[in-house]
Coordinates of C-alpha atoms in Angstrom, one line a residue:
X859 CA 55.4 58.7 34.0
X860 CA 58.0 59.7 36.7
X861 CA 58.2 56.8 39.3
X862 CA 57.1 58.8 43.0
X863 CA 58.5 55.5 44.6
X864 CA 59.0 56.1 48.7
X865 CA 62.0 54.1 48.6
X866 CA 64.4 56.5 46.0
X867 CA 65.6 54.5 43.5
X868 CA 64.5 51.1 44.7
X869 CA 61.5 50.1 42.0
X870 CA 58.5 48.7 44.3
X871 CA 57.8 46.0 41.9
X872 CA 60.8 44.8 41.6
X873 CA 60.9 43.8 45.3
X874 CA 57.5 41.9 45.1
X875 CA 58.5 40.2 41.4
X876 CA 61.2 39.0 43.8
X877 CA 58.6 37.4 46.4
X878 CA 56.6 35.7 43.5
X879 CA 59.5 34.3 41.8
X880 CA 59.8 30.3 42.5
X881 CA 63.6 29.9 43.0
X882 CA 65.0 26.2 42.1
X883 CA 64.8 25.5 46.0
X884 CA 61.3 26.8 46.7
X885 CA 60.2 24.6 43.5
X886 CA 61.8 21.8 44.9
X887 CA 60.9 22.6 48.4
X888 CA 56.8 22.3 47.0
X889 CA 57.2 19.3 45.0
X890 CA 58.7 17.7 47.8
X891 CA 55.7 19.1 49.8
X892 CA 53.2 17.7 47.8
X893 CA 54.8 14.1 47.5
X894 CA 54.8 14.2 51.3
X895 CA 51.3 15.3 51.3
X896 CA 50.5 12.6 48.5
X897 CA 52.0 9.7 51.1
X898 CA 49.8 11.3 53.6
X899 CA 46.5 11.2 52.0
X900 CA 47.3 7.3 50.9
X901 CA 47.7 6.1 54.4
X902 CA 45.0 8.0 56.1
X903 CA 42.1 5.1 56.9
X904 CA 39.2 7.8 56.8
X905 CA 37.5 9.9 54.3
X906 CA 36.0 12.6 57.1
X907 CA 37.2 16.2 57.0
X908 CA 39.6 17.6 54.2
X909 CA 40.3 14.0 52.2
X910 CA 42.9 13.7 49.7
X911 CA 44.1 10.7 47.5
X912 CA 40.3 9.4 47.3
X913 CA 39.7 6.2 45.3
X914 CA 38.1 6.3 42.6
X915 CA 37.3 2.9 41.8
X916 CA 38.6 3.3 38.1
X917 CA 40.7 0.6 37.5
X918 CA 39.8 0.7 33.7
X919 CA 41.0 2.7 30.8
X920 CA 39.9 2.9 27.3
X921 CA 41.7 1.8 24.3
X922 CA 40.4 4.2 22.1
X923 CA 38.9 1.6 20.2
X924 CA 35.7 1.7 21.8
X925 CA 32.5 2.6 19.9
X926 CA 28.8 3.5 21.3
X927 CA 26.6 6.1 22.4
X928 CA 26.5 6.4 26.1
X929 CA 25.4 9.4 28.7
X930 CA 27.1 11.3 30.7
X931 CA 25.7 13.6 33.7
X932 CA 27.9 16.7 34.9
X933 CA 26.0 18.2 38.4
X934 CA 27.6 21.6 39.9
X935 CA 26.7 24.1 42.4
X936 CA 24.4 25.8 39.7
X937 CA 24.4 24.0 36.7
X938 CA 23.3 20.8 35.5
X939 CA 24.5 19.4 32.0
X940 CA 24.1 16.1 30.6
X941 CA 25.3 14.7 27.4
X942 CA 25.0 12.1 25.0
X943 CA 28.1 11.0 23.4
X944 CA 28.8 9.0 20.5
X945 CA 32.2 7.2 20.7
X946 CA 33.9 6.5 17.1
X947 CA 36.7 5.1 17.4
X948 CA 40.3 5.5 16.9
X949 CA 40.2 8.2 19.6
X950 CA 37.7 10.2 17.7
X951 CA 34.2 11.2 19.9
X952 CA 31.2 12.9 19.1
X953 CA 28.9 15.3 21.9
X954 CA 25.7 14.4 19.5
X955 CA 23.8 16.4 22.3
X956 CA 23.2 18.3 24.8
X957 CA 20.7 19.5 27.5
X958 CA 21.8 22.4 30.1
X959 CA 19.6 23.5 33.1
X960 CA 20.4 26.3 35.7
X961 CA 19.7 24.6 39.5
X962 CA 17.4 27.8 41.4
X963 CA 16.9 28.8 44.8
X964 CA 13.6 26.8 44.7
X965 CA 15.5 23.3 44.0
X966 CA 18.6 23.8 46.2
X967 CA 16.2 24.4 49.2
X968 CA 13.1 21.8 48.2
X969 CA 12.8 17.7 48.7
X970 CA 15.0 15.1 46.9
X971 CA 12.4 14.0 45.3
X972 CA 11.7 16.6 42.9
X973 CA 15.4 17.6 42.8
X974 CA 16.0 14.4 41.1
X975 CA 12.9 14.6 38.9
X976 CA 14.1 17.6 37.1
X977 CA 17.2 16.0 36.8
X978 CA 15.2 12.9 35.2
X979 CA 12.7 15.4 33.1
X980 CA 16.6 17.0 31.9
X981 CA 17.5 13.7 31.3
X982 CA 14.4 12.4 29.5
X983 CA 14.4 16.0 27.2
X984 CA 17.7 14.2 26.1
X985 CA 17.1 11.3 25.2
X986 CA 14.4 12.5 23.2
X987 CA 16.9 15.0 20.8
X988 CA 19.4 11.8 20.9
X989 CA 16.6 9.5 19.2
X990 CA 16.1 11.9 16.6
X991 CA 19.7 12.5 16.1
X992 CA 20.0 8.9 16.0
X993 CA 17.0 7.3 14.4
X994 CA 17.0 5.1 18.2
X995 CA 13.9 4.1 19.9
X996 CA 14.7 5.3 23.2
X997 CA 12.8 2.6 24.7
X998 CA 14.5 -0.3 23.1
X999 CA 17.6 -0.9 25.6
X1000 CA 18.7 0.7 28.9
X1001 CA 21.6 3.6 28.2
X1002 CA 24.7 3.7 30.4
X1003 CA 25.2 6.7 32.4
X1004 CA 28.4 8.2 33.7
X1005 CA 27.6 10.7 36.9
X1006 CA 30.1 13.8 37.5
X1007 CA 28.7 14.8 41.1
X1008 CA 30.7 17.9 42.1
X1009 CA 29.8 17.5 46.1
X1010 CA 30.9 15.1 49.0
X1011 CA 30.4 11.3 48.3
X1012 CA 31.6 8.6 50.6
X1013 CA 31.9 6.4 47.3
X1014 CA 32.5 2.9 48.0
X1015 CA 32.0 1.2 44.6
X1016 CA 32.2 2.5 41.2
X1017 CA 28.7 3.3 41.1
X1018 CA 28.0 3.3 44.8
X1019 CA 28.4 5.9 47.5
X1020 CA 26.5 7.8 49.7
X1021 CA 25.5 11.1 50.2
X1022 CA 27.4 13.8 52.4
X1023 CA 26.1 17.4 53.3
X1024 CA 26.3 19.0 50.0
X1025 CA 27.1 22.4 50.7
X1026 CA 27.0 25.2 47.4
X1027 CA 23.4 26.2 49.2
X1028 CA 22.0 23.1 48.7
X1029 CA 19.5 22.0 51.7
X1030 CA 17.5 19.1 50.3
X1031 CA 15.3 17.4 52.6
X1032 CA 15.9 13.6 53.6
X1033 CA 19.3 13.4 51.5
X1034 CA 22.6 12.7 53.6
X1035 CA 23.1 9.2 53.8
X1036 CA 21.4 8.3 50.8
X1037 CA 22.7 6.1 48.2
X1038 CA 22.9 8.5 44.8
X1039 CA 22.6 5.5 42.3
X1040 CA 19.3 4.5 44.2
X1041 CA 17.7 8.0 43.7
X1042 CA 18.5 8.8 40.3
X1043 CA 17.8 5.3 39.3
X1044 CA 14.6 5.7 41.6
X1045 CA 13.4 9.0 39.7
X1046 CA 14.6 7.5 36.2
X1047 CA 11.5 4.7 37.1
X1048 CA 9.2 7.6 38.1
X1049 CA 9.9 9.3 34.5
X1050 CA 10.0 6.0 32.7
X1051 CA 13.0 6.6 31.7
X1052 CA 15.7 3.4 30.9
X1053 CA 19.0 4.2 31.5
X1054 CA 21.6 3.3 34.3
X1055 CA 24.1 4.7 36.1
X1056 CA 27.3 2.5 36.0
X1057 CA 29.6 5.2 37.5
X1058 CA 29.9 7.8 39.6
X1059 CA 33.2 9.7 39.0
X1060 CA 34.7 13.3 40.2
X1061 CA 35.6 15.4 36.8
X1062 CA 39.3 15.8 37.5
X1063 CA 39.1 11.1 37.1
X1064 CA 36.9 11.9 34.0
X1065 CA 39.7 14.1 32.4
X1066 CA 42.6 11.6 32.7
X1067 CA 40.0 9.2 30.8
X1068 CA 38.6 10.9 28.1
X1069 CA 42.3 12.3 27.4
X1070 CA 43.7 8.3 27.4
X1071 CA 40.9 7.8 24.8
X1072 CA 42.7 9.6 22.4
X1073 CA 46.0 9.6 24.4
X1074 CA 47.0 6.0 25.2
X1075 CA 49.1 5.8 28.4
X1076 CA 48.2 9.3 30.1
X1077 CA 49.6 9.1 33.7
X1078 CA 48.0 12.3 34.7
X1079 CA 45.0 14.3 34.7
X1080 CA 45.1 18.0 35.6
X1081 CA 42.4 20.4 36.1
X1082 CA 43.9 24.3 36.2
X1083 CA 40.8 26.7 35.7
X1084 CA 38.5 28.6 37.7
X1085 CA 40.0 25.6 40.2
X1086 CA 42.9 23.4 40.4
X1087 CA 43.2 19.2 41.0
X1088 CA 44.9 16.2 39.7
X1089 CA 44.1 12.7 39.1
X1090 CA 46.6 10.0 37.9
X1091 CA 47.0 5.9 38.6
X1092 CA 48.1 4.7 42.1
X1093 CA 48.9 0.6 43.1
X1094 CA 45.8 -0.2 44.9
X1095 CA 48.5 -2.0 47.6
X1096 CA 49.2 1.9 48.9
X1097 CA 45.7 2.9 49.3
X1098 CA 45.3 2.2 52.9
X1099 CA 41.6 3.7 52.7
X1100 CA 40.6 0.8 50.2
X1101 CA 40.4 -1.8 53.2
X1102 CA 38.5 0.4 55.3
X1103 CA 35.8 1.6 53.0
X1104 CA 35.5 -0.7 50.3
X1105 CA 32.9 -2.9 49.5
X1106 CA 33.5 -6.1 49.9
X1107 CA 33.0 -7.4 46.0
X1108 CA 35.6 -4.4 45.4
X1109 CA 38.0 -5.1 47.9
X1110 CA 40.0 -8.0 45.9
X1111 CA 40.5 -7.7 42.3
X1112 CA 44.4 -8.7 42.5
X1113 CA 44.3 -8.7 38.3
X1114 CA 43.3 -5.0 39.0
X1115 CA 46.4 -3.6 40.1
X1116 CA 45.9 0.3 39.6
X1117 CA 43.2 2.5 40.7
X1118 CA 42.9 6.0 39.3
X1119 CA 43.4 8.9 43.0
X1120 CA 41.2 11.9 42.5
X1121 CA 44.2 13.8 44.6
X1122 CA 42.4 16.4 45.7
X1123 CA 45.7 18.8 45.3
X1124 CA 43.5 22.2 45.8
X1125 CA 43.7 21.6 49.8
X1126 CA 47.8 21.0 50.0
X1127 CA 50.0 23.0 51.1
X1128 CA 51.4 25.2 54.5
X1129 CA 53.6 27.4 55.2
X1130 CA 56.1 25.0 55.8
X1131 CA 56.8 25.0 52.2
X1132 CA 54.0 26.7 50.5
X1133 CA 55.6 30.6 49.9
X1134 CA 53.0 32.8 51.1
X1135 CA 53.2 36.9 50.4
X1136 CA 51.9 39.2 51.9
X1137 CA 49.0 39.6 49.2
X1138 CA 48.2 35.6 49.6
X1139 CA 47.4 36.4 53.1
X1140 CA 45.3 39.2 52.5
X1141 CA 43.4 37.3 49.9
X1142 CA 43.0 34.5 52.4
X1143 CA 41.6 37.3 54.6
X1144 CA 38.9 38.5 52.5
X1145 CA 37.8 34.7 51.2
X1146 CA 34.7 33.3 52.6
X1147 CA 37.1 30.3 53.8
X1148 CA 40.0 31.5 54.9
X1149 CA 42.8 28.7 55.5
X1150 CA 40.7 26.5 52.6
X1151 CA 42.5 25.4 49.7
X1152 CA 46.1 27.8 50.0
X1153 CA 47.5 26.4 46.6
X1154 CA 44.8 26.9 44.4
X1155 CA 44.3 30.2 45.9
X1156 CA 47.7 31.1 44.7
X1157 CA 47.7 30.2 40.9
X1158 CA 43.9 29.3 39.9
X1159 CA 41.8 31.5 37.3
X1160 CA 39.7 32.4 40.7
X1161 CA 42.0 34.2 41.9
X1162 CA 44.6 35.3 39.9
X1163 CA 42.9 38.8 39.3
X1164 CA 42.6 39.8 43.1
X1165 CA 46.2 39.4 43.8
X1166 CA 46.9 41.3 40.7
X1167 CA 44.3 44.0 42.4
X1168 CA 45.9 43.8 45.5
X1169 CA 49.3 44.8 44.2
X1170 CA 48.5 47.7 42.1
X1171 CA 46.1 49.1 45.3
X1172 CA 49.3 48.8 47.1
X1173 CA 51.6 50.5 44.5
X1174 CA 49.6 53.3 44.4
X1175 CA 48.6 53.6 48.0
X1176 CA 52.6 53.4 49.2
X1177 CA 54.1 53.9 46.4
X1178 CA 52.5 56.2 43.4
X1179 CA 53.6 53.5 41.2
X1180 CA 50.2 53.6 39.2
X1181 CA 47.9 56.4 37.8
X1182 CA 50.2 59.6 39.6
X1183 CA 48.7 57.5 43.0
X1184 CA 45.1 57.9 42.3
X1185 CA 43.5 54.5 43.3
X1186 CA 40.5 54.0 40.5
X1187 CA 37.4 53.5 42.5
X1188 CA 36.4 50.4 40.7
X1189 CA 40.1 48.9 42.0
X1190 CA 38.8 49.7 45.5
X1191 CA 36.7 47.1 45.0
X1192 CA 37.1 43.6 46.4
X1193 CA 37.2 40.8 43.6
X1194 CA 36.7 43.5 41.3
X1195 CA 39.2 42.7 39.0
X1196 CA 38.8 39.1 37.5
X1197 CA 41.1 37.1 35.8
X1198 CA 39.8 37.3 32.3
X1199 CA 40.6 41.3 32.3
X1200 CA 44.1 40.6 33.1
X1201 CA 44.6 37.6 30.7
X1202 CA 42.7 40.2 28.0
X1203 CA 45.8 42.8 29.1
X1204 CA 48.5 40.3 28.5
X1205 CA 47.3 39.1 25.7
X1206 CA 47.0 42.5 23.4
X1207 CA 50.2 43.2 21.6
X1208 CA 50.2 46.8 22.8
X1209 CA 50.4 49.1 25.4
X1210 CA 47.5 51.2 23.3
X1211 CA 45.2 48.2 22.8
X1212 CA 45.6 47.5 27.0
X1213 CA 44.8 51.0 27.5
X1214 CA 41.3 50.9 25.6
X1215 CA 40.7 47.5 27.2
X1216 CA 41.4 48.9 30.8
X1217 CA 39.5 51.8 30.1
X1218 CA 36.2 49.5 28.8
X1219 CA 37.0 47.8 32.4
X1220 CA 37.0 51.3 34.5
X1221 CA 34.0 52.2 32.4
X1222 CA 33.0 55.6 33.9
X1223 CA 35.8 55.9 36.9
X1224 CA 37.8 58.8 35.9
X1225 CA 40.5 58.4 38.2
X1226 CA 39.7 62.1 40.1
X1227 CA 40.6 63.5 36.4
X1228 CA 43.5 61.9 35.9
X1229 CA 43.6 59.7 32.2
X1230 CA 45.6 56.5 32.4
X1231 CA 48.8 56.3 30.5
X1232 CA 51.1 54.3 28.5
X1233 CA 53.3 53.7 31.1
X1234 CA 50.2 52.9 33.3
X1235 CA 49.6 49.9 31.1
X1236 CA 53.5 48.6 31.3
X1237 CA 53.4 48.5 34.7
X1238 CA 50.2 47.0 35.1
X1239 CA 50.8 44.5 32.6
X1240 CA 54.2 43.8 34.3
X1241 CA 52.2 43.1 37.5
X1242 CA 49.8 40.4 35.6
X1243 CA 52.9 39.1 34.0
X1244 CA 53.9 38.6 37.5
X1245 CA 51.4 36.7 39.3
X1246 CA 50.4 34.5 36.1
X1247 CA 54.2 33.4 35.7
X1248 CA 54.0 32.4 39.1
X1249 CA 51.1 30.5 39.2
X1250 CA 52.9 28.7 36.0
X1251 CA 55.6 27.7 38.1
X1252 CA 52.8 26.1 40.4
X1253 CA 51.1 24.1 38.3
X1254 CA 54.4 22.6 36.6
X1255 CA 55.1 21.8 40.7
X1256 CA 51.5 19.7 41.1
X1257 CA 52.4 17.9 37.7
X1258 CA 55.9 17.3 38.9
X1259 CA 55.5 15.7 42.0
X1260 CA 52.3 14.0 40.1
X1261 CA 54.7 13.0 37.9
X1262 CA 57.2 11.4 40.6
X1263 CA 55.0 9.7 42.2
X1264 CA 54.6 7.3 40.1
X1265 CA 57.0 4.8 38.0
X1266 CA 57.0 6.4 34.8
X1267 CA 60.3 8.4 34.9
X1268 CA 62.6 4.8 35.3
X1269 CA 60.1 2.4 34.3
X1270 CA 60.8 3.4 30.4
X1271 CA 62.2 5.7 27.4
X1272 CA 58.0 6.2 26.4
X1273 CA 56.2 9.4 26.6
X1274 CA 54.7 10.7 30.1
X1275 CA 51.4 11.9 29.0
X1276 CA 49.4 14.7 30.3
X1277 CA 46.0 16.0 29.8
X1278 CA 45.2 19.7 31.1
X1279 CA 41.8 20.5 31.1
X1280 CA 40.5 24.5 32.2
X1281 CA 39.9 27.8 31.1
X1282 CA 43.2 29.0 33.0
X1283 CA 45.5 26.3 30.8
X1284 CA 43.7 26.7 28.0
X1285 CA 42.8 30.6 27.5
X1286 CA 46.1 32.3 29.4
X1287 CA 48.2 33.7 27.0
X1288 CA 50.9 31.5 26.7
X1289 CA 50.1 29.8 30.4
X1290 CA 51.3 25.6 28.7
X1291 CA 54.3 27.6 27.6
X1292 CA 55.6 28.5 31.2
X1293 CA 54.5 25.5 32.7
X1294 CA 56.5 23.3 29.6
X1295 CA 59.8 25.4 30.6
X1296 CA 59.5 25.0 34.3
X1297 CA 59.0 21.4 33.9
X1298 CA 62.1 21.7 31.3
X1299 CA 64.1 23.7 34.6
X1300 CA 63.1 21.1 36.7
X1301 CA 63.9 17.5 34.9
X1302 CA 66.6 18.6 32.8
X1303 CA 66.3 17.9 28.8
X1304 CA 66.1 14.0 28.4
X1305 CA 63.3 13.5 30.8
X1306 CA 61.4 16.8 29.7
X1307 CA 61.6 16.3 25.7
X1308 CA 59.5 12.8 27.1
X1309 CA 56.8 15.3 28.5
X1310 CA 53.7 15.5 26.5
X1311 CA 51.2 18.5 27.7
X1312 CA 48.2 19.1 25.6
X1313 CA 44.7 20.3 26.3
X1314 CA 42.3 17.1 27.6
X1315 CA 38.8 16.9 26.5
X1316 CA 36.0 17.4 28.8
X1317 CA 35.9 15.0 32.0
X1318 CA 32.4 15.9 33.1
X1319 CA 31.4 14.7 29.5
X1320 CA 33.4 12.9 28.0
X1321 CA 35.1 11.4 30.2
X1322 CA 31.7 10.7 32.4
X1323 CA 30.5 8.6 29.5
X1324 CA 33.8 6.9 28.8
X1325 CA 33.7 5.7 32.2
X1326 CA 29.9 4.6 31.9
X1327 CA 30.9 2.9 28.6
X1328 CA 33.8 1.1 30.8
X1329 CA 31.3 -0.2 33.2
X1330 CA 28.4 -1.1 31.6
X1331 CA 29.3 -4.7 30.8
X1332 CA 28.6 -6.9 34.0
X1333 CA 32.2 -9.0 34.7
X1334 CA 29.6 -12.5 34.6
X1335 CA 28.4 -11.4 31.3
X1336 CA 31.4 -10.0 29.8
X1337 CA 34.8 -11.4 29.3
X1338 CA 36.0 -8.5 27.6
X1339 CA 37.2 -6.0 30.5
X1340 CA 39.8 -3.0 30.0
X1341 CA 41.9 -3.0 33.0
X1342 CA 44.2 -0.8 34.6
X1343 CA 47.9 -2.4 35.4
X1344 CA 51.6 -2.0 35.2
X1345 CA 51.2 -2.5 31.7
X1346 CA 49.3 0.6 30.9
X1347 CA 52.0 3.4 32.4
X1348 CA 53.0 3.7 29.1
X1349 CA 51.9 0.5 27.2
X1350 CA 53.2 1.5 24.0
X1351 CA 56.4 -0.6 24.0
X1352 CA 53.9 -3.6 24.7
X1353 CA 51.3 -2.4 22.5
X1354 CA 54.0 -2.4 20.0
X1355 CA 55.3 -6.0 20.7
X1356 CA 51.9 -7.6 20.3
X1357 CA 51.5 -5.8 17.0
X1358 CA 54.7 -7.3 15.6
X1359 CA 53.5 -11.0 16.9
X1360 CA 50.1 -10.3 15.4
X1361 CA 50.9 -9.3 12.2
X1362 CA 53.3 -12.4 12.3
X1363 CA 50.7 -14.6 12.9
X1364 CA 48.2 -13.1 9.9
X1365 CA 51.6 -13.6 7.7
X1366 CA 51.8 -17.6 8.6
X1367 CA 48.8 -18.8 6.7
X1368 CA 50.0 -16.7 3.8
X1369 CA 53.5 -18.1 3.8
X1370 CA 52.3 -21.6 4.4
X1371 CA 50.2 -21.4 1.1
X1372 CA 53.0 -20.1 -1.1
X1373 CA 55.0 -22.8 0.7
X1374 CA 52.6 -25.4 -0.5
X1375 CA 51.8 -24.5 -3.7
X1376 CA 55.7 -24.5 -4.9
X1377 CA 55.8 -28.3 -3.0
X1378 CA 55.5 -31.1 -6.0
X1379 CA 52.0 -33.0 -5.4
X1380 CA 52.1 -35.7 -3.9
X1381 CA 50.4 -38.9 -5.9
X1382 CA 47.3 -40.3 -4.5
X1383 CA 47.7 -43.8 -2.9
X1384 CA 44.1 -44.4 -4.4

């Protein structure tokens, strides 16, 4: 296909692969941002409006030695999942069950009351299927809950906060201000039903903890799917909204020295460093929020298709760059275009296999007669290729200045762990690739071959129920309590120390009795 570009031989695409590109100094230029923007959060006192760097009040990690069943309970704008999770040991878990529930109109819109009684009668229908997984009377001890709520908390405990307006089209009567432990533990005594909550947790803290189970010494947690965020470990001495907010039997733990920061990275960025083009804006435009959440706009599975849309509808429009300049009806479309189609495009090895695939997509849209092309699918694969390596480059930026932020760079030779969890990381063709070289560009070899990216396991459930699992033991009945400090950010050199001194110590008792039984015997003074 003949390129009809207005501008002679100057190839449209070109110029806008030149706008997405992150250079060295824009990369810089947003991990500098973001650090900024990290500092920020941490000294702000309040919680109101756009909060970022919110406490978590996880100050615990797991070993990967702990074993148990405990619950987990992962709450959305329209579904509810909770989970029963068997922990084995040695890093090793078990999802033994599972109940799912779709939230209607009906709920959103109706009391607290019986919102949280469905949630109990979900929770209830579980513990059932977990009994006769299990052999358990589910009436012989209380379970320990972990809650993922997905909406505004003013959490001021591990398992207490209060409830702000929800939003997602929820409008349940008599519920801002009210303590969420209270009324799930209030409808779990309705239902008969014996299980606590021990923790309420955002999914992006759950995700660094499940993947520490299995990972010992993961520094950061990082959602990139359908949404972007990132939780890692902070010194409690810079979180400036811990003396404001916290209860008072939380506010001093000095042997607590770390708290994991649900960061809240979707909201950072402007334009002071954030580069915007012309087709960010115009996404912006069109979004129900406009101004909300510029960085995940730019390089989250949300969104990655529309900006893909907007370019080609401008490359045809101005350009004839696509389709001889017929704009496919079904590309005039709004949000038409999703980011699974253009992941499916990238993905096929052939221009012939992306043709049939566009073609299931454009379904009956004939394009005014004209049939799409080889060199239609080059160039539109070109443009995926395009946006995706961009929003690459993005995410490696969050985990960068993640990264930074904390000690782990001079503190020691160890591995800096990092557990990705999201359809975007996960199902992108070759998505950890790009983000493993532009973490490569920007440290340099010796501090990049320390990087370890790998998929993280499920924070809504397993992480939810690692957390419950970390605080179902009461400090006055339990000595035993997994802490968070200097030590864990990487304790493998430690970890490694105490195992030499422990096997040293089984070895003594042997060595003293082969010792002893080569000594003479001494004669008996009898």
């Amino acid at each position: 296909m003949e390129n009809n570009s207005r501008n002679g031989d100057i190839d449209p695409l070109s110029t806008i692969a030149d706008e997405f590109n992150i250079s060295a100094d824009k990369f810089k230029a947003i991990v500098e941002g973001f650090k900024a923007e990290c500092e920020h959060g941490l000294n702000s006192t309040s919680a109101s409006g756009l909060p970022t760097m919110i406490p978590s009040f996880v100050t615990r990690l797991p070993t990967g030695q702990e074993t148990g069943t405990f619950l987990a309970l992962d709450l959305g704008g329209s579904n509810l999942r909770v989970s029963a999770v068997n922990l084995l040991g040695n890093g090793q878990v078990n999802v033994v069950t599972e109940v799912r529930r779709t939230v209607s109109d009906a709920l959103r819109t109706g009391s607290s009351t019986d919102f949280f009684d469905w949630i109990a009668d979900a929770v209830n229908e579980l513990l059932d299927n977990t009994s006769s997984h299990q052999n358990d009377n589910k009436d012989e001890q209380s379970m320990s809950m972990g809650v993922c709520w997905s909406f505004p908390l003013d959490q001021t405990g591990i398992c207490e906060g209060k409830i702000l307006r929800m939003g997602k089209g929820f409008t349940l009567e008599n519920m801002d201000g009210q303590d969420l432990t209270s009324l799930f533990h209030d409808a779990f005594k309705r239902k008969g039903i014996n299980v606590t909550v021990t923790a309420l947790l955002n999914d992006t803290v759950g995700t660094l903890v499940a993947h520490a189970y299995s990972n010992p010494g993961a520094c950061v947690g990082f959602i990139h799917g359908t949404g972007v965020n990132a939780a890692y470990p902070e010194k409690k001495s810079r979180i400036v909204k811990l003396t404001s907010s916290v209860a008072p039997d939380h506010a001093d733990q000095p042997h607590q020295n770390f708290m994991l920061v649900n960061t809240e990275i979707d909201v950072f960025g402007n334009t002071d460093y954030l580069p915007l083009t012309r087709f960010d804006k115009a996404l912006d435009v069109s979004h129900s929020q406009p101004g909300f959440q510029p960085y995940e706009k730019m390089m989250s599975g949300a969104y990655l298709g529309e900006l893909v849309r907007l370019i080609a509808v401008e490359l045809i429009s101005e350009h004839q760059y696509l389709f001889n300049g017929n704009i496919p009806e079904r590309l005039r479309r709004p949000w038409s275009l999703t980011t699974a189609v253009i992941s499916d495009l990238e993905k096929m090895e052939t221009d012939e296999h992306r043709l049939t695939r566009f073609g299931e997509w454009l379904e009956s849209d004939c394009i005014n007669n004209y049939v799409p092309t080889i060199g239609d699918m080059e160039r539109l694969c070109r443009i995926c290729h395009i946006v995706s390596s961009r929003a690459a480059s993005l995410a490696a930026a969050g985990i960068a200045a993640i990264i930074e932020r904390q000690d782990v760079i001079k503190s020691s030779d160890q591995p800096i762990i990092i557990g990705v969890n999201g359809s975007t990381f996960e199902k992108y063709p070759r998505m950890p690739e790009r983000i493993e070289i532009a973490l490569r560009t920007w440290f340099g070899d010796a501090i990049s071959q320390r990087i370890r990216i790998s998929v993280a396991r499920d924070g809504g459930s397993i992480g939810g129920a690692l957390v419950a699992m970390l605080y179902s033991f009461d400090d006055s009945r339990s000595g035993i309590e997994p802490k968070i400090d200097a030590s864990c950010f990487p304790p493998l050199h430690r970890v490694k120390q105490a195992l030499k001194r422990w096997i040293k110590l089984r070895q003594l008792p042997k060595m003293r009795n082969s010792s002893a039984s080569r000594q003479p015997k001494e004669k008996s003074s009898a």
